[in-house]
Amino acid sequence: NKPSKEAIYNRDNGICQYTGKKVDRHTATVDHIVPRSKGGADTWTNLVLCSKDINSKKGNKSNSEAGLILLKNPSAPTPIPAYALIREAKHEDWKHFLVN
């Protein structure tokens, strides 16, 4: 099951992994480092957030063929428990469960 565009966007903090610039959530694309046409998989380590224009220029080329260098090597995010995502108590009695 491949990571969603939203998950890749969040992992890469909305930053194009080639230019270092913030990318709008709706116009961002997900780039296959090793293109699918060359055997690249839909995995955390082969997918990065990318601006649409860079991804269009790259096409089905490898990064070296396209002259692109990644800012950092992608990896799967560290799993975090659901309770760590809760920021505020919906009820007074829950406050002591939350770490601030």
XYZ file of C-alpha atoms in Angstrom:
100
model
C 0.000 0.000 0.000
C 1.722 3.174 -1.187
C 2.050 6.308 0.939
C -0.547 8.960 0.072
C 0.324 12.345 -1.395
C -0.853 13.874 1.892
C 1.486 11.621 3.888
C 4.463 12.505 1.658
C 3.545 16.221 1.933
C 3.506 15.980 5.724
C 6.734 13.964 5.943
C 8.557 16.501 3.741
C 6.985 19.481 5.558
C 5.558 20.889 2.320
C 9.065 21.489 0.949
C 10.139 20.528 -2.585
C 12.939 18.036 -2.030
C 14.918 19.414 -4.993
C 14.575 23.206 -4.616
C 13.991 23.579 -0.868
C 11.035 25.867 -1.545
C 7.611 25.612 0.076
C 5.093 23.985 -2.274
C 1.355 24.661 -2.201
C -0.532 21.588 -0.974
C -2.799 21.559 -4.044
C -0.132 22.016 -6.708
C 2.533 19.805 -5.130
C 3.377 16.560 -6.872
C 4.994 13.363 -5.685
C 8.138 12.377 -7.584
C 9.422 8.838 -7.995
C 13.193 9.114 -7.465
C 13.630 5.977 -9.559
C 10.856 6.379 -12.154
C 8.178 3.689 -12.309
C 9.141 3.109 -15.944
C 12.588 2.050 -14.685
C 11.319 -0.226 -11.921
C 10.828 2.378 -9.184
C 8.379 1.409 -6.454
C 5.685 3.380 -4.617
C 7.598 3.328 -1.331
C 8.546 5.862 1.343
C 12.184 5.693 0.218
C 11.389 6.272 -3.476
C 8.787 9.052 -3.181
C 9.460 12.735 -2.440
C 7.465 15.952 -2.541
C 8.260 17.956 -5.648
C 7.072 21.097 -7.392
C 5.030 20.446 -10.511
C 7.475 22.202 -12.858
C 10.490 20.220 -11.611
C 8.563 16.945 -11.860
C 7.434 17.791 -15.420
C 11.013 18.581 -16.482
C 12.314 15.377 -14.911
C 9.750 13.166 -16.645
C 10.923 9.551 -16.587
C 14.615 10.405 -16.227
C 16.790 9.467 -13.285
C 17.939 12.295 -11.029
C 21.438 12.192 -12.526
C 20.038 12.308 -16.078
C 17.884 15.308 -15.107
C 20.680 17.010 -13.141
C 18.686 16.911 -9.890
C 20.056 16.416 -6.391
C 17.875 15.535 -3.408
C 18.137 17.732 -0.319
C 17.980 14.587 1.847
C 17.338 10.904 1.381
C 13.695 10.061 2.072
C 12.714 7.561 4.738
C 9.581 6.173 6.301
C 8.296 8.361 9.114
C 8.662 7.113 12.653
C 5.334 5.748 13.867
C 3.772 7.810 16.630
C 0.920 6.736 18.879
C -2.435 8.380 18.198
C -2.585 9.928 21.654
C 0.525 11.983 20.826
C -1.512 13.850 18.202
C -4.028 15.170 20.735
C -3.115 18.759 21.583
C -6.013 19.932 23.701
C -8.447 18.323 26.104
C -12.063 18.261 24.959
C -13.094 17.716 28.549
C -11.555 19.024 31.770
C -11.037 15.495 33.143
C -8.733 14.598 30.232
C -6.149 17.325 30.844
C -3.904 15.250 33.091
C -3.515 12.649 30.280
C -2.014 15.161 27.870
C 1.684 15.979 27.734
C 2.323 19.596 26.867
